[in-house]
Short mmCIF file of C-alpha atoms and ligand atoms in Angstrom, two decimals:
data_model
loop_
_atom_site.label_atom_id
_atom_site.label_comp_id
_atom_site.label_asym_id
_atom_site.label_seq_id
_atom_site.Cartn_x
_atom_site.Cartn_y
_atom_site.Cartn_z
CA MET A 16 146.56 -94.45 72.62
CA LYS A 17 145.25 -91.58 74.79
CA ASP A 18 147.90 -90.22 77.19
CA ILE A 19 147.00 -91.91 80.47
CA TYR A 20 149.34 -89.72 82.50
CA LYS A 21 147.53 -86.55 81.35
CA LEU A 22 144.14 -88.15 81.99
CA PHE A 23 145.18 -89.11 85.50
CA MET A 24 146.59 -85.65 86.24
CA SER A 25 143.38 -84.01 84.99
CA TYR A 26 141.42 -86.25 87.32
CA LEU A 27 143.55 -85.15 90.29
CA MET A 28 142.99 -81.47 89.38
CA GLU A 29 139.26 -81.93 88.98
CA HIS A 30 138.79 -83.82 92.25
CA LYS A 31 140.82 -81.66 94.63
CA ASP A 32 138.48 -82.31 97.56
CA ASP A 33 138.49 -86.08 97.20
CA PRO A 34 140.62 -88.11 99.60
CA LEU A 35 143.80 -89.82 98.42
CA SER A 36 142.36 -93.32 98.50
CA ARG A 37 143.43 -96.83 97.54
CA ASP A 38 140.98 -96.63 94.71
CA VAL A 39 142.71 -93.58 93.22
CA VAL A 40 146.15 -95.16 93.47
CA PHE A 41 145.30 -98.73 92.46
CA ASN A 42 142.16 -98.76 90.32
CA LEU A 43 141.65 -95.37 88.70
CA PRO A 44 144.43 -95.55 86.04
CA TYR A 45 143.16 -98.76 84.46
CA GLN A 46 139.56 -97.50 84.62
CA LEU A 47 140.63 -94.33 82.77
CA LEU A 48 142.65 -96.32 80.24
CA ARG A 49 139.74 -98.63 79.46
CA SER A 50 137.15 -95.88 79.27
CA GLU A 51 139.27 -93.70 76.96
CA ASN A 52 140.65 -96.37 74.60
CA GLY A 53 138.89 -98.96 72.50
CA VAL A 54 139.67 -102.65 73.04
CA SER A 55 141.45 -102.83 69.67
CA VAL A 56 143.94 -100.15 70.81
CA LEU A 57 144.57 -102.01 74.08
CA ARG A 58 145.00 -105.29 72.19
CA LYS A 59 147.56 -103.81 69.85
CA ARG A 60 149.68 -102.74 72.82
CA GLY A 61 148.77 -105.77 74.95
CA ALA A 62 147.72 -103.34 77.67
CA PHE A 63 145.54 -105.45 79.96
CA PHE A 64 146.43 -104.75 83.56
CA SER A 65 146.32 -107.03 86.58
CA GLY A 66 143.68 -106.54 89.27
CA ASP A 67 143.57 -107.37 93.00
CA ASN A 68 142.19 -110.93 92.71
CA LEU A 69 144.67 -112.09 90.12
CA VAL A 70 147.67 -110.57 91.91
CA ASP A 71 146.56 -112.06 95.24
CA PHE A 72 146.34 -115.44 93.51
CA LEU A 73 149.80 -115.02 92.01
CA LEU A 74 151.38 -113.98 95.32
CA ARG A 75 149.44 -116.38 97.53
CA ASP A 76 152.38 -118.51 98.62
CA VAL A 77 155.16 -116.09 97.81
CA PRO A 78 157.12 -114.58 100.69
CA ILE A 79 157.24 -110.83 100.16
CA VAL A 80 160.88 -109.84 100.48
CA LYS A 81 162.63 -106.50 100.30
CA ALA A 82 164.95 -107.41 97.43
CA GLY A 83 165.49 -106.50 93.79
CA ILE A 84 162.24 -106.81 91.87
CA TYR A 85 161.89 -106.36 88.11
CA ASP A 86 158.79 -106.08 85.92
CA PRO A 87 159.84 -106.21 82.24
CA ALA A 88 156.36 -105.32 80.93
CA ALA A 89 155.33 -102.94 83.65
CA GLY A 90 152.47 -100.96 82.11
CA CYS A 91 151.72 -98.25 84.64
CA GLY A 92 152.49 -100.55 87.53
CA ASP A 93 149.25 -102.35 88.39
CA LEU A 94 151.15 -105.55 89.18
CA LEU A 95 154.33 -104.05 90.61
CA LEU A 96 152.46 -101.66 92.87
CA ARG A 97 150.46 -104.49 94.41
CA TYR A 98 153.72 -106.26 95.28
CA LEU A 99 155.25 -103.10 96.78
CA ASP A 100 152.06 -102.55 98.75
CA LYS A 101 152.80 -105.75 100.69
CA LEU A 102 156.37 -104.76 101.66
CA GLU A 103 157.22 -103.79 105.18
CA LEU A 104 157.75 -100.04 105.54
CA ALA A 105 160.87 -98.34 106.89
CA ALA A 106 160.63 -95.78 109.69
CA SER A 107 160.00 -92.80 107.43
CA PHE A 108 158.68 -91.86 103.99
CA ARG A 109 162.18 -90.82 102.93
CA GLU A 110 163.83 -94.05 103.99
CA THR A 111 161.24 -96.20 102.25
CA MET A 112 161.52 -94.09 99.11
CA GLN A 113 165.28 -94.62 99.13
CA GLU A 114 164.90 -98.35 99.71
CA TRP A 115 162.39 -98.71 96.91
CA GLU A 116 164.56 -96.67 94.55
CA SER A 117 167.32 -99.19 95.03
CA ILE A 118 165.22 -102.34 94.57
CA VAL A 119 162.56 -101.47 91.98
CA PHE A 120 163.27 -102.11 88.29
CA ALA A 121 160.76 -101.87 85.48
CA ALA A 122 160.72 -101.60 81.69
CA GLU A 123 157.85 -100.32 79.60
CA LEU A 124 157.59 -99.07 76.02
CA GLU A 125 154.81 -96.51 76.49
CA PRO A 126 156.25 -93.21 77.84
CA SER A 127 153.03 -92.07 79.53
CA PHE A 128 152.79 -95.42 81.38
CA VAL A 129 156.31 -94.98 82.75
CA LYS A 130 155.58 -91.45 83.97
CA LEU A 131 152.42 -92.65 85.65
CA LEU A 132 154.18 -95.65 87.18
CA LYS A 133 156.72 -93.40 88.94
CA LEU A 134 153.95 -91.10 90.10
CA ARG A 135 151.92 -94.01 91.45
CA ILE A 136 154.84 -95.40 93.47
CA TRP A 137 155.22 -91.97 95.02
CA LEU A 138 151.46 -91.74 95.62
CA LEU A 139 151.46 -95.16 97.26
CA LEU A 140 154.04 -93.87 99.72
CA CYS A 141 151.91 -90.76 100.35
CA LEU A 142 148.95 -93.03 101.02
CA LYS A 143 150.90 -95.27 103.39
CA TYR A 144 152.41 -92.40 105.37
CA HIS A 145 149.18 -90.34 105.36
CA VAL A 146 151.03 -87.41 103.82
CA VAL A 147 147.86 -85.65 102.66
CA THR A 148 144.14 -86.01 103.25
CA LYS A 149 142.89 -84.46 100.00
CA LEU A 150 144.11 -84.73 96.41
CA GLY A 151 144.34 -80.93 96.24
CA GLU A 152 147.04 -80.95 98.94
CA LEU A 153 149.45 -83.05 96.89
CA VAL A 154 152.69 -81.32 95.89
CA ILE A 155 154.05 -83.62 93.22
CA PRO A 156 157.86 -83.48 92.92
CA ASP A 157 159.78 -83.82 89.66
CA LEU A 158 160.14 -87.58 89.40
CA LYS A 159 162.05 -87.67 86.10
CA LYS A 160 165.35 -88.39 87.81
CA ARG A 161 163.91 -90.54 90.58
CA PHE A 162 163.50 -94.32 90.33
CA ALA A 163 166.38 -94.72 87.89
CA GLY A 164 165.56 -98.43 87.53
CA VAL A 165 162.14 -97.63 86.04
CA VAL A 166 162.79 -97.05 82.36
CA CYS A 167 160.99 -96.40 79.11
CA ARG A 168 162.82 -99.14 77.20
CA ASP A 169 162.31 -102.34 75.28
CA ALA A 170 162.64 -105.11 77.86
CA PHE A 171 164.74 -107.12 75.43
CA LYS A 172 167.35 -104.37 75.30
CA TYR A 173 167.49 -103.54 78.99
CA LEU A 174 169.18 -105.23 81.91
CA PRO A 175 168.61 -103.97 85.46
CA GLU A 176 171.73 -102.75 87.20
CA THR A 177 171.58 -105.57 89.72
CA MET A 178 170.25 -109.07 89.11
CA PRO A 179 166.70 -109.05 90.47
CA THR A 180 165.71 -111.58 93.10
CA ILE A 181 162.22 -111.58 91.64
CA VAL A 182 161.03 -111.09 88.08
CA ILE A 183 157.32 -110.40 88.13
CA MET A 184 155.34 -110.06 84.94
CA ASN A 185 152.06 -110.04 83.13
CA PRO A 186 153.47 -109.79 79.61
CA PRO A 187 151.48 -108.84 76.52
CA PHE A 188 149.58 -111.80 75.04
CA GLN A 189 149.08 -110.74 71.41
CA GLN A 190 150.47 -112.76 68.51
CA VAL A 191 153.75 -111.47 67.10
CA ASP A 192 156.12 -112.64 64.42
CA SER A 193 158.82 -114.77 66.08
CA LYS A 194 161.16 -113.86 63.19
CA SER A 195 162.17 -117.52 63.21
CA ILE A 196 164.91 -116.92 65.75
CA TYR A 197 163.50 -119.41 68.24
CA SER A 198 163.93 -123.12 67.76
CA TRP A 199 160.70 -123.72 69.70
CA GLY A 200 158.39 -121.61 67.55
CA THR A 201 158.22 -120.17 64.08
CA GLY A 202 155.79 -117.71 62.49
CA LYS A 203 153.23 -116.04 64.72
CA VAL A 204 153.59 -116.85 68.40
CA SER A 205 152.22 -115.40 71.63
CA TYR A 206 154.33 -112.46 72.79
CA ALA A 207 154.00 -113.97 76.28
CA ALA A 208 155.94 -117.04 75.10
CA ILE A 209 158.81 -114.82 73.96
CA PHE A 210 158.79 -112.91 77.26
CA LEU A 211 158.82 -116.16 79.25
CA TYR A 212 161.67 -117.62 77.22
CA GLU A 213 163.75 -114.43 77.23
CA MET A 214 163.31 -113.71 80.95
CA TYR A 215 164.05 -117.30 81.85
CA LYS A 216 167.26 -117.10 79.81
CA ARG A 217 168.34 -113.74 81.21
CA PHE A 218 167.51 -114.39 84.86
CA PRO A 219 168.14 -118.07 85.57
CA LYS A 220 168.71 -117.37 89.26
CA SER A 221 165.64 -115.19 89.80
CA ARG A 222 162.29 -116.33 91.03
CA ILE A 223 159.96 -115.80 88.09
CA LEU A 224 156.36 -114.95 88.90
CA ALA A 225 154.22 -114.67 85.80
CA ILE A 226 150.65 -114.40 84.62
CA LEU A 227 150.46 -116.26 81.31
CA PRO A 228 147.82 -117.27 78.76
CA ASP A 229 146.61 -120.83 79.16
CA VAL A 230 147.69 -121.77 75.67
CA LEU A 231 151.34 -121.72 76.80
CA ARG A 232 150.60 -124.46 79.29
CA SER A 233 148.26 -126.62 77.26
CA GLY A 234 148.62 -125.77 73.56
CA SER A 235 150.46 -128.25 71.37
CA ARG A 236 152.11 -125.32 69.54
CA TYR A 237 154.10 -124.56 72.70
CA GLU A 238 155.17 -128.10 73.50
CA LYS A 239 158.67 -127.41 72.24
CA LEU A 240 158.90 -124.23 74.34
CA ARG A 241 157.84 -126.21 77.39
CA THR A 242 160.44 -128.89 76.78
CA THR A 243 163.04 -126.21 76.13
CA VAL A 244 162.43 -124.42 79.40
CA ALA A 245 160.92 -127.09 81.65
CA PRO A 246 163.99 -129.22 82.43
CA ASP A 247 165.61 -126.24 84.14
CA LEU A 248 162.69 -124.02 84.79
CA GLU A 249 161.91 -125.46 88.22
CA SER A 250 158.51 -124.05 88.11
CA ALA A 251 155.11 -124.32 89.60
CA VAL A 252 151.89 -123.73 87.76
CA ARG A 253 148.42 -122.93 89.06
CA VAL A 254 145.39 -122.44 86.85
CA TYR A 255 143.48 -119.22 87.54
CA GLY A 256 140.72 -119.06 84.91
CA ARG A 257 139.38 -115.96 83.15
CA PHE A 258 141.76 -112.96 83.32
CA ASP A 259 139.03 -110.59 84.54
CA LYS A 260 135.35 -109.75 83.96
CA LYS A 261 136.13 -107.67 80.88
CA THR A 262 138.91 -109.81 79.41
CA ASP A 263 137.83 -113.22 78.19
CA ILE A 264 141.11 -115.11 78.15
CA ASP A 265 142.05 -117.95 80.47
CA VAL A 266 145.31 -117.59 82.34
CA PHE A 267 147.55 -119.53 84.71
CA VAL A 268 150.24 -118.35 87.08
CA LEU A 269 153.78 -119.57 87.09
CA ASP A 270 156.08 -119.49 90.10
CA HIS A 271 159.55 -120.59 89.11
CA ARG A 272 161.66 -120.96 92.22
CA PRO A 273 165.34 -121.54 91.63
CA ASP A 274 165.62 -123.42 94.93
CA MET A 275 163.20 -126.13 93.94
CA ARG A 276 163.33 -128.91 91.41
CA GLN A 277 159.92 -129.26 89.88
CA ARG A 278 158.82 -129.70 86.34
CA VAL A 279 155.31 -128.56 86.71
CA LEU A 280 155.10 -126.64 83.45
CA ARG A 281 154.71 -130.03 81.83
CA ASN A 282 152.38 -131.00 84.60
CA VAL A 283 150.02 -133.90 84.12
CA GLY A 284 148.18 -135.03 87.22
CA ARG A 285 149.68 -138.47 87.16
CA LYS A 286 148.54 -141.17 89.50
CA GLN A 287 148.99 -144.93 89.45
CA GLY A 288 147.87 -146.45 86.16
CA ARG A 289 148.76 -146.47 82.50
CA MET A 290 149.11 -143.58 80.14
CA ILE A 291 146.51 -143.60 77.40
CA CYS A 292 149.22 -143.36 74.74
CA HIS A 293 150.54 -146.78 75.84
CA ASP A 294 147.28 -148.50 74.91
CA PHE A 295 145.78 -146.28 72.19
CA ASP A 296 146.69 -144.32 69.09
CA VAL A 297 145.00 -140.95 69.51
CA HIS A 298 144.11 -138.75 66.54
CA VAL A 299 141.72 -136.08 65.37
CA GLY A 300 139.10 -137.16 62.77
CA SER A 301 140.34 -136.27 59.31
CA VAL A 302 137.21 -135.26 57.38
CA VAL A 303 136.49 -131.54 57.00
CA PRO A 304 133.16 -131.57 55.13
CA HIS A 305 133.21 -128.02 53.71
CA ARG A 306 136.83 -128.38 52.54
CA ASP A 307 137.20 -131.98 51.38
CA THR A 308 136.13 -133.20 47.95
CA LEU A 309 133.72 -136.10 48.07
CA LYS A 310 136.01 -138.69 46.53
CA GLY A 311 137.32 -142.03 47.72
CA ARG A 312 135.77 -144.86 49.64
CA SER A 313 132.25 -144.54 51.00
CA CYS A 314 131.97 -145.46 54.71
CA TYR A 315 129.79 -144.70 57.71
CA PHE A 316 130.40 -141.09 58.75
CA LEU A 317 130.65 -140.11 62.44
CA THR A 318 130.03 -136.49 63.46
CA ALA A 319 129.39 -134.76 66.79
CA ASP A 320 125.66 -134.87 65.86
CA ASN A 321 125.24 -138.59 65.32
CA VAL A 322 127.35 -139.83 68.25
CA PRO A 323 125.21 -139.46 71.40
CA PRO A 324 127.31 -139.16 74.60
CA GLY A 325 127.85 -142.47 76.35
CA SER A 326 126.41 -144.48 73.43
CA ASN A 327 127.55 -147.77 72.00
CA ILE A 328 127.63 -147.46 68.23
CA ILE A 329 127.49 -150.25 65.71
CA ARG A 330 126.67 -148.25 62.59
CA VAL A 331 125.11 -144.85 61.73
CA LYS A 332 122.73 -143.73 58.99
CA GLU A 333 125.13 -141.18 57.52
CA LYS A 334 127.78 -142.14 55.01
CA THR A 335 130.42 -140.12 53.20
CA LYS A 336 133.19 -140.62 50.70
CA SER A 337 136.70 -139.60 51.69
CA VAL A 338 140.22 -140.10 50.43
CA HIS A 339 141.42 -140.43 54.04
CA LYS A 340 141.99 -143.86 55.50
CA PRO A 341 138.88 -145.01 57.40
CA VAL A 342 139.11 -146.16 61.03
CA LYS A 343 138.11 -149.71 61.80
CA GLY A 344 136.13 -150.43 64.98
CA PRO A 345 136.31 -150.96 67.83
CA PHE A 346 137.48 -147.55 69.01
CA VAL A 347 136.52 -144.68 71.32
CA VAL A 348 135.19 -141.32 70.11
CA LEU A 349 135.58 -138.04 72.03
CA ARG A 350 134.10 -134.64 71.27
CA ARG A 351 136.83 -132.07 70.81
CA THR A 352 134.70 -129.18 72.03
CA SER A 353 134.79 -129.15 75.81
CA SER A 354 134.31 -126.16 78.06
CA PRO A 355 135.76 -125.76 81.58
CA SER A 356 132.14 -125.22 82.72
CA ASP A 357 131.05 -128.69 81.45
CA LYS A 358 130.53 -131.25 84.20
CA ILE A 359 132.20 -133.94 82.09
CA ARG A 360 135.17 -132.66 80.08
CA CYS A 361 135.76 -135.78 77.96
CA VAL A 362 132.42 -136.80 76.47
CA SER A 363 133.01 -140.28 75.04
CA SER A 364 131.23 -143.06 73.14
CA ILE A 365 132.31 -146.51 71.99
CA VAL A 366 132.18 -147.79 68.45
CA SER A 367 131.93 -151.51 69.14
CA SER A 368 131.47 -152.99 65.65
CA SER A 369 134.30 -153.82 63.28
CA HIS A 370 132.93 -151.66 60.41
CA ASP A 371 135.00 -148.94 58.79
CA PHE A 372 134.20 -145.31 59.66
CA HIS A 373 135.18 -141.86 58.45
CA LEU A 374 135.32 -139.25 61.24
CA ASP A 375 134.57 -135.54 61.22
CA ASN A 376 137.41 -133.39 62.57
CA HIS A 377 135.33 -132.20 65.53
CA LEU A 378 135.96 -135.64 66.97
CA ILE A 379 139.03 -137.27 68.51
CA TYR A 380 139.34 -141.04 68.32
CA LEU A 381 141.33 -143.53 70.38
CA LYS A 382 142.14 -146.72 68.51
CA PRO A 383 143.34 -149.60 70.75
CA ARG A 384 146.80 -150.75 69.82
CA GLY A 385 146.43 -154.35 68.82
CA HIS A 386 145.45 -155.69 72.25
CA LYS A 387 143.43 -158.86 72.43
CA SER A 388 140.62 -157.37 74.46
CA GLU A 389 140.18 -154.12 72.53
CA LEU A 390 136.60 -153.63 73.60
CA LYS A 391 137.49 -154.02 77.28
CA LEU A 392 140.19 -151.35 76.88
CA CYS A 393 137.63 -149.02 75.28
CA GLN A 394 135.23 -149.60 78.17
CA ASP A 395 137.96 -148.97 80.77
CA VAL A 396 139.01 -145.70 79.21
CA CYS A 397 135.39 -144.51 78.79
CA LYS A 398 134.77 -145.25 82.46
CA PHE A 399 137.73 -143.03 83.28
CA PHE A 400 136.53 -140.27 80.89
CA SER A 401 133.14 -140.13 82.63
CA SER A 402 134.71 -139.81 86.11
CA GLN A 403 134.97 -136.64 88.14
CA GLU A 404 138.69 -137.34 88.57
CA CYS A 405 139.25 -137.14 84.82
CA SER A 406 137.25 -133.91 84.48
CA ASP A 407 139.20 -132.34 87.36
CA ILE A 408 142.56 -133.28 85.84
CA VAL A 409 141.59 -132.06 82.38
CA SER A 410 140.27 -128.78 83.79
CA ARG A 411 143.56 -128.26 85.57
CA LEU A 412 145.47 -128.93 82.40
CA ILE A 413 143.39 -127.09 79.86
CA ARG A 414 141.10 -124.12 80.12
CA CYS A 415 140.49 -123.46 76.44
CA ARG A 416 137.45 -124.91 74.81
CA HIS A 417 139.11 -127.62 72.77
CA LEU A 418 140.64 -130.85 73.95
CA THR A 419 144.01 -131.58 72.42
CA VAL A 420 145.44 -134.90 71.36
CA ARG A 421 148.51 -134.27 73.53
CA ILE A 422 146.48 -133.85 76.70
CA ILE A 423 144.44 -137.00 76.02
CA ARG A 424 147.50 -139.09 75.17
CA ASN A 425 149.23 -138.14 78.44
CA LEU A 426 146.31 -138.85 80.76
CA THR A 427 146.66 -141.83 83.05
CA TYR A 428 143.76 -144.22 83.45
CA LYS A 429 143.22 -147.40 85.35
CA GLY A 430 143.10 -150.02 82.66
CA GLY A 431 145.16 -152.08 80.28
CA LYS A 432 147.62 -154.69 81.37
C1 SAM B 506 149.67 -106.88 79.86
S1 SAM B 506 150.42 -105.33 80.15
C2 SAM B 506 150.93 -105.58 81.78
C3 SAM B 506 151.09 -104.37 82.64
C4 SAM B 506 151.35 -104.62 84.10
N1 SAM B 506 152.53 -105.42 84.34
C5 SAM B 506 150.16 -105.25 84.77
O1 SAM B 506 150.13 -106.44 84.97
O2 SAM B 506 149.22 -104.55 85.05
C6 SAM B 506 151.87 -105.48 79.19
C7 SAM B 506 152.66 -104.21 79.02
O3 SAM B 506 153.89 -104.54 78.34
C8 SAM B 506 154.27 -103.45 77.54
N2 SAM B 506 155.22 -103.95 76.54
C9 SAM B 506 154.98 -104.59 75.37
N3 SAM B 506 156.13 -104.91 74.76
C10 SAM B 506 157.14 -104.50 75.56
C11 SAM B 506 158.55 -104.57 75.48
N4 SAM B 506 159.16 -105.14 74.44
N5 SAM B 506 159.27 -104.02 76.46
C12 SAM B 506 158.66 -103.43 77.53
N6 SAM B 506 157.32 -103.35 77.65
C13 SAM B 506 156.57 -103.87 76.69
C14 SAM B 506 152.95 -102.94 76.99
O4 SAM B 506 153.06 -101.58 76.60
C15 SAM B 506 152.01 -103.14 78.17
O5 SAM B 506 151.90 -101.98 78.92
#
């Protein structure tokens, strides 16, 4: 990775007549990092920094307090700086510097990021106190020994001197080997999951503000993590959407307040009604055409192509053999592919005959559980799937482009007895 501190310093030298602006302090470092490093280098390090909109969203309802604040994956401070920017200033530059030195804690693995982070905090103070007008007038002090709480360390081996009131983080999202030390996840897991779990464990009394990949909230792989942390996490979750224009990953923000008792990490917009899992068995179709051998019983074969949305199916032209157990009608079929931009998130159809069907694994099916009026149940749930209410709830719960069985099972619809 190109040394971002050197790049930033060169910029300052080459633009001596430019004003010390917000843009230089807040936006320039990430612009330089992105222009000088390929995406694969950034991905390896997980170096995707938070911008104004995302941080404003994260801090929307958070009182900004002058108290210990810790960023365990600080980068060069894009998130931390935006928090500090909102703090009330003391009477003088010196006093504020002293205050911030006693409350700011940060860990980061990349040495050049740490150097730049310290410099940017100092520059932010220069900007706020109008210390200089031009970049050429800056006299940068030796900051090595300043901000002792800002360290070039592995966050899992560092503990701030005082327990922070706030832990704020946008951890790296890449997949890492969990080394099988976590009961909630083995093999490759999102690094963000490890950060969330570790920080929650280390700082149970801190308010945890985090930007996290949507998969942690909605993916079935992280169900165990959610149940591990949710009973005590006392958290709040808000869906944000795409990280930024250049980074196509959906994120949510978490605000875990120790003073509140909420279990929103497991959030399902529940209203009056019955959960789908009480009336239906929900599964993914089991046939994978390019992988399965064509053996077994021949039955009608449902795929995303021969199930028109909103249709009532009795039989289809296509048939296939499969060793998997066929599904007997009536049942409801859902397309698994579903984008947050789709008007209807759960595109459903009813199979109303009692024939046997094999189903492609791009489909989810809901088989009524031995009720007398199975068809009526199917109609009730399809009515719910086609409603705006259902699409809104699903969009809140899941931003990735595939519906999951867990989400469908836990939805509440008005139907059943
Ligand atoms: C997604 S960036 C976030 C930077 C910054 N907090 C922001 O939002 O702009 C994550 C940062 O975590 C750092 N990082 C990765 N593993 C770490 C670890 N074990 N300890 C400390 N920092 C780490 C990466 O170098 C990267 O700069």
